[in-house]
Amino acid sequence: MPTVLDSLTSALHQALAQDENVILLGEDILSPYGGAFKVTRGLSEAFPGRILTTPISEAGFVGLATGMALRGLRPVVEIMFGDFLTLAADQLVNHAAKFRWMYNGGKPPDEHIQVPLVVRTPMGGRRGYGPTHSQTLEKLFLGVPGLRVLAPTNLGDPGQLLLDAILHTQDPLLFIENKLLYLLPIHNASTLLDFTFTSLPASTSSPLAPNFYLLTLLGAPPATLTLTAYGYMAELARQAARKLAYEYEIFIELVIPTQLAPFELAPILASTGRTQRLLTVEEGSFSLGWGAEVIAQAAQLLGPRLLAAQRLAARDLPVPSSSPLEAAVLPSVEEIVEVCHKIAQKR
């Protein structure tokens, strides 16, 4: 069974083969090393001259890639660890995301400025890498006008999500890859034998339309709680859903988005309208996160139909190197089960 790593590597191969304007940049991405997590393995041999290893200067090579995108290329940047996105924040937030608005005045549509830039990066902990290599920081980039943020999971086709992003984006895009996803097998309707698996329709037919997946336990009674999570947290949420059903007879709908920004909530709101209870789960720190915005909008739009809502996230602490302490800081299956059990009791 292919893994998420296999799928993403295959997508990069396909993108480079299909469009000669695709260029890949990053630190230590040449063979035989192939990047810190081996996503770029074999690419420099297959496409010599289009895989560019860079100095250790995230601001420098993201700025270079932004210039390439302005000139009609489709650069893909690998940031070795997502923690280092902060070093490129100025290039992304103040330049790449703004150029379309700053420089398009008076130009005909076929001459509009576009910045088809994809920045890939691994995020997350549970590898013992310590406080500066284990963070989940995508919330810092949510809500930036002109910047799209995607987060694949091990459901559906993560490689196709990346391929569409590379070949069809016209604006800068962050592609967040949780480290623990890489070696997980990819699941779909044919392999998730104990869950119903539905790909929910997006509100647009664009190749980069938001993707949502809806999972419910096969043959279960109607759900009384909506659980929503993305990335690796979606896998933990799926494990928690099974445990909740078999040990507590609590049945949930699990809604998994792959696009975090621009914000789209329709499938989450539809599910919450049915269950009247909502739990959001994320690996980023608790305060001011993705889940807070989901719940705020759910409360605003659903009003009294929302009986209970809660967030679960990492503690507001640096991620420790020690495995037991790291586990205590980050959300777990057991915590998801515990919080769901409490929410389910609320009337």
mmCIF file with all atom_site columns, C-alpha atoms in Angstrom, residues 109-316:
data_model
loop_
_atom_site.group_PDB
_atom_site.id
_atom_site.type_symbol
_atom_site.label_atom_id
_atom_site.label_alt_id
_atom_site.label_comp_id
_atom_site.label_asym_id
_atom_site.label_entity_id
_atom_site.label_seq_id
_atom_site.pdbx_PDB_ins_code
_atom_site.Cartn_x
_atom_site.Cartn_y
_atom_site.Cartn_z
_atom_site.occupancy
_atom_site.B_iso_or_equiv
_atom_site.pdbx_formal_charge
_atom_site.auth_seq_id
_atom_site.auth_comp_id
_atom_site.auth_asym_id
_atom_site.auth_atom_id
_atom_site.pdbx_PDB_model_num
ATOM 1   C CA . PRO A 1 109 ? -6.537  40.145 -18.017 1.00 0.00 ? 109 PRO A CA 1
ATOM 2   C CA . ASP A 1 110 ? -3.964  38.252 -20.095 1.00 0.00 ? 110 ASP A CA 1
ATOM 3   C CA . GLU A 1 111 ? -1.181  40.400 -18.635 1.00 0.00 ? 111 GLU A CA 1
ATOM 4   C CA . HIS A 1 112 ? -2.203  40.171 -14.973 1.00 0.00 ? 112 HIS A CA 1
ATOM 5   C CA . ILE A 1 113 ? 0.559   39.624 -12.466 1.00 0.00 ? 113 ILE A CA 1
ATOM 6   C CA . GLN A 1 114 ? 0.431   36.133 -10.928 1.00 0.00 ? 114 GLN A CA 1
ATOM 7   C CA . VAL A 1 115 ? 2.645   34.416 -8.362  1.00 0.00 ? 115 VAL A CA 1
ATOM 8   C CA . PRO A 1 116 ? 2.259   30.630 -8.857  1.00 0.00 ? 116 PRO A CA 1
ATOM 9   C CA . LEU A 1 117 ? 4.511   29.693 -5.944  1.00 0.00 ? 117 LEU A CA 1
ATOM 10  C CA . VAL A 1 118 ? 4.157   26.521 -3.821  1.00 0.00 ? 118 VAL A CA 1
ATOM 11  C CA . VAL A 1 119 ? 6.032   26.275 -0.520  1.00 0.00 ? 119 VAL A CA 1
ATOM 12  C CA . ARG A 1 120 ? 6.086   22.765 0.991   1.00 0.00 ? 120 ARG A CA 1
ATOM 13  C CA . THR A 1 121 ? 7.193   22.095 4.533   1.00 0.00 ? 121 THR A CA 1
ATOM 14  C CA . PRO A 1 122 ? 6.969   19.418 7.254   1.00 0.00 ? 122 PRO A CA 1
ATOM 15  C CA . MET A 1 123 ? 5.363   20.442 10.536  1.00 0.00 ? 123 MET A CA 1
ATOM 16  C CA . GLY A 1 124 ? 4.722   18.867 13.900  1.00 0.00 ? 124 GLY A CA 1
ATOM 17  C CA . GLY A 1 125 ? 6.276   16.969 16.748  1.00 0.00 ? 125 GLY A CA 1
ATOM 18  C CA . ARG A 1 126 ? 6.445   13.442 18.168  1.00 0.00 ? 126 ARG A CA 1
ATOM 19  C CA . ARG A 1 127 ? 9.941   12.922 16.746  1.00 0.00 ? 127 ARG A CA 1
ATOM 20  C CA . GLY A 1 128 ? 11.956  14.257 19.705  1.00 0.00 ? 128 GLY A CA 1
ATOM 21  C CA . TYR A 1 129 ? 13.429  17.118 17.660  1.00 0.00 ? 129 TYR A CA 1
ATOM 22  C CA . GLY A 1 130 ? 12.920  19.723 20.371  1.00 0.00 ? 130 GLY A CA 1
ATOM 23  C CA . PRO A 1 131 ? 11.431  23.205 20.655  1.00 0.00 ? 131 PRO A CA 1
ATOM 24  C CA . THR A 1 132 ? 12.669  24.713 17.379  1.00 0.00 ? 132 THR A CA 1
ATOM 25  C CA . HIS A 1 133 ? 12.096  21.723 15.080  1.00 0.00 ? 133 HIS A CA 1
ATOM 26  C CA . SER A 1 134 ? 8.754   20.370 16.317  1.00 0.00 ? 134 SER A CA 1
ATOM 27  C CA . GLN A 1 135 ? 6.322   23.267 16.164  1.00 0.00 ? 135 GLN A CA 1
ATOM 28  C CA . THR A 1 136 ? 3.043   23.467 14.271  1.00 0.00 ? 136 THR A CA 1
ATOM 29  C CA . LEU A 1 137 ? 2.982   27.066 13.047  1.00 0.00 ? 137 LEU A CA 1
ATOM 30  C CA . GLU A 1 138 ? 0.567   27.220 10.140  1.00 0.00 ? 138 GLU A CA 1
ATOM 31  C CA . LYS A 1 139 ? -1.887  29.278 12.214  1.00 0.00 ? 139 LYS A CA 1
ATOM 32  C CA . LEU A 1 140 ? 0.541   32.206 11.861  1.00 0.00 ? 140 LEU A CA 1
ATOM 33  C CA . PHE A 1 141 ? -0.237  32.260 8.129   1.00 0.00 ? 141 PHE A CA 1
ATOM 34  C CA . LEU A 1 142 ? -4.005  31.715 8.197   1.00 0.00 ? 142 LEU A CA 1
ATOM 35  C CA . GLY A 1 143 ? -6.023  34.758 7.256   1.00 0.00 ? 143 GLY A CA 1
ATOM 36  C CA . VAL A 1 144 ? -3.286  36.390 5.148   1.00 0.00 ? 144 VAL A CA 1
ATOM 37  C CA . PRO A 1 145 ? -5.084  37.775 2.057   1.00 0.00 ? 145 PRO A CA 1
ATOM 38  C CA . GLY A 1 146 ? -3.770  36.163 -1.108  1.00 0.00 ? 146 GLY A CA 1
ATOM 39  C CA . LEU A 1 147 ? -2.089  33.208 0.624   1.00 0.00 ? 147 LEU A CA 1
ATOM 40  C CA . ARG A 1 148 ? -3.657  29.748 0.390   1.00 0.00 ? 148 ARG A CA 1
ATOM 41  C CA . VAL A 1 149 ? -2.842  27.063 2.994   1.00 0.00 ? 149 VAL A CA 1
ATOM 42  C CA . LEU A 1 150 ? -3.375  23.339 2.341   1.00 0.00 ? 150 LEU A CA 1
ATOM 43  C CA . ALA A 1 151 ? -2.790  20.423 4.722   1.00 0.00 ? 151 ALA A CA 1
ATOM 44  C CA . PRO A 1 152 ? -2.961  16.878 3.321   1.00 0.00 ? 152 PRO A CA 1
ATOM 45  C CA . THR A 1 153 ? -3.874  13.842 5.348   1.00 0.00 ? 153 THR A CA 1
ATOM 46  C CA . ASN A 1 154 ? -3.466  10.117 4.706   1.00 0.00 ? 154 ASN A CA 1
ATOM 47  C CA . LEU A 1 155 ? -6.963  9.927  3.233   1.00 0.00 ? 155 LEU A CA 1
ATOM 48  C CA . GLY A 1 156 ? -7.917  10.271 -0.400  1.00 0.00 ? 156 GLY A CA 1
ATOM 49  C CA . ASP A 1 157 ? -5.041  11.311 -2.645  1.00 0.00 ? 157 ASP A CA 1
ATOM 50  C CA . PRO A 1 158 ? -2.508  13.670 -1.028  1.00 0.00 ? 158 PRO A CA 1
ATOM 51  C CA . GLY A 1 159 ? -0.268  13.493 -4.092  1.00 0.00 ? 159 GLY A CA 1
ATOM 52  C CA . GLN A 1 160 ? -3.063  14.698 -6.362  1.00 0.00 ? 160 GLN A CA 1
ATOM 53  C CA . LEU A 1 161 ? -3.665  17.586 -3.975  1.00 0.00 ? 161 LEU A CA 1
ATOM 54  C CA . LEU A 1 162 ? -0.001  18.578 -4.329  1.00 0.00 ? 162 LEU A CA 1
ATOM 55  C CA . LEU A 1 163 ? 0.025   18.054 -8.098  1.00 0.00 ? 163 LEU A CA 1
ATOM 56  C CA . ASP A 1 164 ? -3.029  20.279 -8.555  1.00 0.00 ? 164 ASP A CA 1
ATOM 57  C CA . ALA A 1 165 ? -1.444  22.906 -6.328  1.00 0.00 ? 165 ALA A CA 1
ATOM 58  C CA . ILE A 1 166 ? 1.757   22.963 -8.383  1.00 0.00 ? 166 ILE A CA 1
ATOM 59  C CA . LEU A 1 167 ? 0.167   22.956 -11.829 1.00 0.00 ? 167 LEU A CA 1
ATOM 60  C CA . HIS A 1 168 ? -2.912  25.104 -11.218 1.00 0.00 ? 168 HIS A CA 1
ATOM 61  C CA . THR A 1 169 ? -2.192  27.639 -8.487  1.00 0.00 ? 169 THR A CA 1
ATOM 62  C CA . GLN A 1 170 ? -1.934  31.259 -9.587  1.00 0.00 ? 170 GLN A CA 1
ATOM 63  C CA . ASP A 1 171 ? -1.250  32.635 -6.113  1.00 0.00 ? 171 ASP A CA 1
ATOM 64  C CA . PRO A 1 172 ? 1.268   31.672 -3.407  1.00 0.00 ? 172 PRO A CA 1
ATOM 65  C CA . LEU A 1 173 ? 0.364   28.542 -1.495  1.00 0.00 ? 173 LEU A CA 1
ATOM 66  C CA . LEU A 1 174 ? 1.663   26.837 1.657   1.00 0.00 ? 174 LEU A CA 1
ATOM 67  C CA . PHE A 1 175 ? 1.501   23.036 1.656   1.00 0.00 ? 175 PHE A CA 1
ATOM 68  C CA . ILE A 1 176 ? 1.759   21.749 5.234   1.00 0.00 ? 176 ILE A CA 1
ATOM 69  C CA . GLU A 1 177 ? 2.955   18.131 5.629   1.00 0.00 ? 177 GLU A CA 1
ATOM 70  C CA . ASN A 1 178 ? 2.861   16.685 9.139   1.00 0.00 ? 178 ASN A CA 1
ATOM 71  C CA . LYS A 1 179 ? 6.006   14.622 9.727   1.00 0.00 ? 179 LYS A CA 1
ATOM 72  C CA . LEU A 1 180 ? 4.162   11.577 11.055  1.00 0.00 ? 180 LEU A CA 1
ATOM 73  C CA . LEU A 1 181 ? 2.014   11.357 7.936   1.00 0.00 ? 181 LEU A CA 1
ATOM 74  C CA . TYR A 1 182 ? 4.916   10.491 5.642   1.00 0.00 ? 182 TYR A CA 1
ATOM 75  C CA . LEU A 1 183 ? 5.111   6.784  6.457   1.00 0.00 ? 183 LEU A CA 1
ATOM 76  C CA . LEU A 1 184 ? 1.388   6.189  6.939   1.00 0.00 ? 184 LEU A CA 1
ATOM 77  C CA . PRO A 1 185 ? -0.470  4.182  4.281   1.00 0.00 ? 185 PRO A CA 1
ATOM 78  C CA . ILE A 1 186 ? -3.040  6.068  2.229   1.00 0.00 ? 186 ILE A CA 1
ATOM 79  C CA . HIS A 1 187 ? -6.656  5.129  2.889   1.00 0.00 ? 187 HIS A CA 1
ATOM 80  C CA . ASN A 1 188 ? -9.744  5.537  0.758   1.00 0.00 ? 188 ASN A CA 1
ATOM 81  C CA . ALA A 1 189 ? -13.225 4.062  0.548   1.00 0.00 ? 189 ALA A CA 1
ATOM 82  C CA . SER A 1 190 ? -11.873 0.617  -0.407  1.00 0.00 ? 190 SER A CA 1
ATOM 83  C CA . THR A 1 191 ? -9.403  0.342  2.506   1.00 0.00 ? 191 THR A CA 1
ATOM 84  C CA . LEU A 1 192 ? -11.353 1.957  5.354   1.00 0.00 ? 192 LEU A CA 1
ATOM 85  C CA . LEU A 1 193 ? -13.395 -1.175 5.935   1.00 0.00 ? 193 LEU A CA 1
ATOM 86  C CA . ASP A 1 194 ? -15.069 -0.020 9.174   1.00 0.00 ? 194 ASP A CA 1
ATOM 87  C CA . PHE A 1 195 ? -15.874 3.557  8.069   1.00 0.00 ? 195 PHE A CA 1
ATOM 88  C CA . THR A 1 196 ? -18.027 5.130  5.419   1.00 0.00 ? 196 THR A CA 1
ATOM 89  C CA . PHE A 1 197 ? -15.811 7.522  3.477   1.00 0.00 ? 197 PHE A CA 1
ATOM 90  C CA . THR A 1 198 ? -17.338 10.419 1.577   1.00 0.00 ? 198 THR A CA 1
ATOM 91  C CA . SER A 1 199 ? -15.565 13.130 -0.377  1.00 0.00 ? 199 SER A CA 1
ATOM 92  C CA . LEU A 1 200 ? -17.730 16.201 0.113   1.00 0.00 ? 200 LEU A CA 1
ATOM 93  C CA . PRO A 1 201 ? -18.424 18.535 -2.805  1.00 0.00 ? 201 PRO A CA 1
ATOM 94  C CA . ALA A 1 202 ? -16.748 21.919 -2.729  1.00 0.00 ? 202 ALA A CA 1
ATOM 95  C CA . SER A 1 203 ? -18.479 25.202 -3.439  1.00 0.00 ? 203 SER A CA 1
ATOM 96  C CA . THR A 1 204 ? -16.506 25.717 -6.656  1.00 0.00 ? 204 THR A CA 1
ATOM 97  C CA . SER A 1 205 ? -15.367 23.595 -9.589  1.00 0.00 ? 205 SER A CA 1
ATOM 98  C CA . SER A 1 206 ? -11.855 25.068 -9.562  1.00 0.00 ? 206 SER A CA 1
ATOM 99  C CA . PRO A 1 207 ? -8.966  22.540 -9.666  1.00 0.00 ? 207 PRO A CA 1
ATOM 100 C CA . LEU A 1 208 ? -7.962  23.992 -6.296  1.00 0.00 ? 208 LEU A CA 1
ATOM 101 C CA . ALA A 1 209 ? -11.425 23.724 -4.742  1.00 0.00 ? 209 ALA A CA 1
ATOM 102 C CA . PRO A 1 210 ? -11.385 22.942 -1.006  1.00 0.00 ? 210 PRO A CA 1
ATOM 103 C CA . ASN A 1 211 ? -11.551 19.226 -0.230  1.00 0.00 ? 211 ASN A CA 1
ATOM 104 C CA . PHE A 1 212 ? -13.418 17.773 2.730   1.00 0.00 ? 212 PHE A CA 1
ATOM 105 C CA . TYR A 1 213 ? -13.771 14.154 3.796   1.00 0.00 ? 213 TYR A CA 1
ATOM 106 C CA . LEU A 1 214 ? -16.606 12.863 5.979   1.00 0.00 ? 214 LEU A CA 1
ATOM 107 C CA . LEU A 1 215 ? -16.087 9.654  7.966   1.00 0.00 ? 215 LEU A CA 1
ATOM 108 C CA . THR A 1 216 ? -18.703 7.796  10.005  1.00 0.00 ? 216 THR A CA 1
ATOM 109 C CA . LEU A 1 217 ? -18.469 4.336  11.531  1.00 0.00 ? 217 LEU A CA 1
ATOM 110 C CA . LEU A 1 218 ? -20.079 1.779  9.264   1.00 0.00 ? 218 LEU A CA 1
ATOM 111 C CA . GLY A 1 219 ? -23.557 0.772  10.440  1.00 0.00 ? 219 GLY A CA 1
ATOM 112 C CA . ALA A 1 220 ? -23.506 3.177  13.394  1.00 0.00 ? 220 ALA A CA 1
ATOM 113 C CA . PRO A 1 221 ? -26.580 5.027  14.714  1.00 0.00 ? 221 PRO A CA 1
ATOM 114 C CA . PRO A 1 222 ? -26.920 8.740  13.907  1.00 0.00 ? 222 PRO A CA 1
ATOM 115 C CA . ALA A 1 223 ? -24.004 10.764 15.232  1.00 0.00 ? 223 ALA A CA 1
ATOM 116 C CA . THR A 1 224 ? -24.433 13.054 18.227  1.00 0.00 ? 224 THR A CA 1
ATOM 117 C CA . LEU A 1 225 ? -21.120 14.894 17.917  1.00 0.00 ? 225 LEU A CA 1
ATOM 118 C CA . THR A 1 226 ? -19.062 16.437 15.119  1.00 0.00 ? 226 THR A CA 1
ATOM 119 C CA . LEU A 1 227 ? -15.293 16.081 15.324  1.00 0.00 ? 227 LEU A CA 1
ATOM 120 C CA . THR A 1 228 ? -13.122 18.066 12.936  1.00 0.00 ? 228 THR A CA 1
ATOM 121 C CA . ALA A 1 229 ? -9.345  17.835 12.534  1.00 0.00 ? 229 ALA A CA 1
ATOM 122 C CA . TYR A 1 230 ? -6.735  18.098 9.793   1.00 0.00 ? 230 TYR A CA 1
ATOM 123 C CA . GLY A 1 231 ? -3.334  16.622 8.979   1.00 0.00 ? 231 GLY A CA 1
ATOM 124 C CA . TYR A 1 232 ? -2.055  13.965 11.371  1.00 0.00 ? 232 TYR A CA 1
ATOM 125 C CA . MET A 1 233 ? -4.677  14.965 13.942  1.00 0.00 ? 233 MET A CA 1
ATOM 126 C CA . ALA A 1 234 ? -7.285  13.561 11.545  1.00 0.00 ? 234 ALA A CA 1
ATOM 127 C CA . GLU A 1 235 ? -5.671  10.132 11.911  1.00 0.00 ? 235 GLU A CA 1
ATOM 128 C CA . LEU A 1 236 ? -5.768  10.398 15.711  1.00 0.00 ? 236 LEU A CA 1
ATOM 129 C CA . ALA A 1 237 ? -9.379  11.563 15.500  1.00 0.00 ? 237 ALA A CA 1
ATOM 130 C CA . ARG A 1 238 ? -10.253 8.502  13.407  1.00 0.00 ? 238 ARG A CA 1
ATOM 131 C CA . GLN A 1 239 ? -8.701  6.231  16.035  1.00 0.00 ? 239 GLN A CA 1
ATOM 132 C CA . ALA A 1 240 ? -10.644 8.084  18.730  1.00 0.00 ? 240 ALA A CA 1
ATOM 133 C CA . ALA A 1 241 ? -13.901 7.685  16.784  1.00 0.00 ? 241 ALA A CA 1
ATOM 134 C CA . ARG A 1 242 ? -13.485 3.922  16.766  1.00 0.00 ? 242 ARG A CA 1
ATOM 135 C CA . LYS A 1 243 ? -12.710 3.874  20.498  1.00 0.00 ? 243 LYS A CA 1
ATOM 136 C CA . LEU A 1 244 ? -15.670 6.119  21.331  1.00 0.00 ? 244 LEU A CA 1
ATOM 137 C CA . ALA A 1 245 ? -18.056 3.853  19.444  1.00 0.00 ? 245 ALA A CA 1
ATOM 138 C CA . TYR A 1 246 ? -16.884 0.523  20.799  1.00 0.00 ? 246 TYR A CA 1
ATOM 139 C CA . GLU A 1 247 ? -16.179 1.546  24.403  1.00 0.00 ? 247 GLU A CA 1
ATOM 140 C CA . TYR A 1 248 ? -18.724 4.311  25.077  1.00 0.00 ? 248 TYR A CA 1
ATOM 141 C CA . GLU A 1 249 ? -21.367 3.961  22.333  1.00 0.00 ? 249 GLU A CA 1
ATOM 142 C CA . ILE A 1 250 ? -20.747 7.568  21.344  1.00 0.00 ? 250 ILE A CA 1
ATOM 143 C CA . PHE A 1 251 ? -20.975 8.012  17.590  1.00 0.00 ? 251 PHE A CA 1
ATOM 144 C CA . ILE A 1 252 ? -19.439 10.914 15.720  1.00 0.00 ? 252 ILE A CA 1
ATOM 145 C CA . GLU A 1 253 ? -19.127 12.454 12.293  1.00 0.00 ? 253 GLU A CA 1
ATOM 146 C CA . LEU A 1 254 ? -15.498 13.206 11.486  1.00 0.00 ? 254 LEU A CA 1
ATOM 147 C CA . VAL A 1 255 ? -15.080 16.096 9.044   1.00 0.00 ? 255 VAL A CA 1
ATOM 148 C CA . ILE A 1 256 ? -11.565 16.539 7.656   1.00 0.00 ? 256 ILE A CA 1
ATOM 149 C CA . PRO A 1 257 ? -10.615 19.657 5.645   1.00 0.00 ? 257 PRO A CA 1
ATOM 150 C CA . THR A 1 258 ? -7.540  19.802 3.446   1.00 0.00 ? 258 THR A CA 1
ATOM 151 C CA . GLN A 1 259 ? -7.721  23.577 2.950   1.00 0.00 ? 259 GLN A CA 1
ATOM 152 C CA . LEU A 1 260 ? -7.214  25.787 5.982   1.00 0.00 ? 260 LEU A CA 1
ATOM 153 C CA . ALA A 1 261 ? -7.201  29.121 4.155   1.00 0.00 ? 261 ALA A CA 1
ATOM 154 C CA . PRO A 1 262 ? -9.138  30.671 2.569   1.00 0.00 ? 262 PRO A CA 1
ATOM 155 C CA . PHE A 1 263 ? -11.539 29.554 5.270   1.00 0.00 ? 263 PHE A CA 1
ATOM 156 C CA . GLU A 1 264 ? -14.485 27.403 4.199   1.00 0.00 ? 264 GLU A CA 1
ATOM 157 C CA . LEU A 1 265 ? -16.730 25.784 6.779   1.00 0.00 ? 265 LEU A CA 1
ATOM 158 C CA . ALA A 1 266 ? -19.898 24.638 5.014   1.00 0.00 ? 266 ALA A CA 1
ATOM 159 C CA . PRO A 1 267 ? -19.387 20.859 5.537   1.00 0.00 ? 267 PRO A CA 1
ATOM 160 C CA . ILE A 1 268 ? -18.366 21.369 9.185   1.00 0.00 ? 268 ILE A CA 1
ATOM 161 C CA . LEU A 1 269 ? -21.385 23.572 9.819   1.00 0.00 ? 269 LEU A CA 1
ATOM 162 C CA . ALA A 1 270 ? -23.724 21.130 8.058   1.00 0.00 ? 270 ALA A CA 1
ATOM 163 C CA . SER A 1 271 ? -22.494 18.275 10.246  1.00 0.00 ? 271 SER A CA 1
ATOM 164 C CA . THR A 1 272 ? -22.646 20.367 13.425  1.00 0.00 ? 272 THR A CA 1
ATOM 165 C CA . GLY A 1 273 ? -26.178 21.419 12.555  1.00 0.00 ? 273 GLY A CA 1
ATOM 166 C CA . ARG A 1 274 ? -27.114 17.720 12.614  1.00 0.00 ? 274 ARG A CA 1
ATOM 167 C CA . THR A 1 275 ? -25.240 16.749 15.787  1.00 0.00 ? 275 THR A CA 1
ATOM 168 C CA . GLN A 1 276 ? -25.422 20.076 17.718  1.00 0.00 ? 276 GLN A CA 1
ATOM 169 C CA . ARG A 1 277 ? -22.028 19.381 19.320  1.00 0.00 ? 277 ARG A CA 1
ATOM 170 C CA . LEU A 1 278 ? -18.559 20.229 18.004  1.00 0.00 ? 278 LEU A CA 1
ATOM 171 C CA . LEU A 1 279 ? -14.961 19.444 18.920  1.00 0.00 ? 279 LEU A CA 1
ATOM 172 C CA . THR A 1 280 ? -11.987 20.822 16.975  1.00 0.00 ? 280 THR A CA 1
ATOM 173 C CA . VAL A 1 281 ? -8.570  19.174 17.239  1.00 0.00 ? 281 VAL A CA 1
ATOM 174 C CA . GLU A 1 282 ? -5.247  20.648 16.096  1.00 0.00 ? 282 GLU A CA 1
ATOM 175 C CA . GLU A 1 283 ? -1.572  20.130 16.904  1.00 0.00 ? 283 GLU A CA 1
ATOM 176 C CA . GLY A 1 284 ? -0.738  23.817 17.044  1.00 0.00 ? 284 GLY A CA 1
ATOM 177 C CA . SER A 1 285 ? -0.796  25.679 20.352  1.00 0.00 ? 285 SER A CA 1
ATOM 178 C CA . PHE A 1 286 ? -4.173  26.228 21.981  1.00 0.00 ? 286 PHE A CA 1
ATOM 179 C CA . SER A 1 287 ? -4.530  30.006 22.036  1.00 0.00 ? 287 SER A CA 1
ATOM 180 C CA . LEU A 1 288 ? -5.805  31.883 18.989  1.00 0.00 ? 288 LEU A CA 1
ATOM 181 C CA . GLY A 1 289 ? -5.750  28.832 16.714  1.00 0.00 ? 289 GLY A CA 1
ATOM 182 C CA . TRP A 1 290 ? -7.687  27.350 13.800  1.00 0.00 ? 290 TRP A CA 1
ATOM 183 C CA . GLY A 1 291 ? -10.187 25.682 16.118  1.00 0.00 ? 291 GLY A CA 1
ATOM 184 C CA . ALA A 1 292 ? -11.018 28.972 17.831  1.00 0.00 ? 292 ALA A CA 1
ATOM 185 C CA . GLU A 1 293 ? -12.062 30.461 14.493  1.00 0.00 ? 293 GLU A CA 1
ATOM 186 C CA . VAL A 1 294 ? -14.076 27.369 13.530  1.00 0.00 ? 294 VAL A CA 1
ATOM 187 C CA . ILE A 1 295 ? -16.018 27.493 16.803  1.00 0.00 ? 295 ILE A CA 1
ATOM 188 C CA . ALA A 1 296 ? -16.502 31.261 16.659  1.00 0.00 ? 296 ALA A CA 1
ATOM 189 C CA . GLN A 1 297 ? -18.056 31.015 13.221  1.00 0.00 ? 297 GLN A CA 1
ATOM 190 C CA . ALA A 1 298 ? -20.130 27.976 14.187  1.00 0.00 ? 298 ALA A CA 1
ATOM 191 C CA . ALA A 1 299 ? -21.510 29.831 17.205  1.00 0.00 ? 299 ALA A CA 1
ATOM 192 C CA . GLN A 1 300 ? -22.258 32.892 15.101  1.00 0.00 ? 300 GLN A CA 1
ATOM 193 C CA . LEU A 1 301 ? -23.991 30.993 12.284  1.00 0.00 ? 301 LEU A CA 1
ATOM 194 C CA . LEU A 1 302 ? -25.717 28.189 14.213  1.00 0.00 ? 302 LEU A CA 1
ATOM 195 C CA . GLY A 1 303 ? -26.742 30.142 17.298  1.00 0.00 ? 303 GLY A CA 1
ATOM 196 C CA . PRO A 1 304 ? -28.824 28.135 19.812  1.00 0.00 ? 304 PRO A CA 1
ATOM 197 C CA . ARG A 1 305 ? -28.606 25.009 17.651  1.00 0.00 ? 305 ARG A CA 1
ATOM 198 C CA . LEU A 1 306 ? -25.024 24.626 18.906  1.00 0.00 ? 306 LEU A CA 1
ATOM 199 C CA . LEU A 1 307 ? -25.439 22.948 22.296  1.00 0.00 ? 307 LEU A CA 1
ATOM 200 C CA . ALA A 1 308 ? -21.739 22.447 23.052  1.00 0.00 ? 308 ALA A CA 1
ATOM 201 C CA . ALA A 1 309 ? -18.380 23.286 21.497  1.00 0.00 ? 309 ALA A CA 1
ATOM 202 C CA . GLN A 1 310 ? -14.823 22.803 22.632  1.00 0.00 ? 310 GLN A CA 1
ATOM 203 C CA . ARG A 1 311 ? -11.230 23.001 21.346  1.00 0.00 ? 311 ARG A CA 1
ATOM 204 C CA . LEU A 1 312 ? -8.385  20.563 21.857  1.00 0.00 ? 312 LEU A CA 1
ATOM 205 C CA . ALA A 1 313 ? -4.852  21.571 20.942  1.00 0.00 ? 313 ALA A CA 1
ATOM 206 C CA . ALA A 1 314 ? -1.269  21.541 22.175  1.00 0.00 ? 314 ALA A CA 1
ATOM 207 C CA . ARG A 1 315 ? -0.463  23.229 25.460  1.00 0.00 ? 315 ARG A CA 1
ATOM 208 C CA . ASP A 1 316 ? 0.799   26.791 25.188  1.00 0.00 ? 316 ASP A CA 1
#
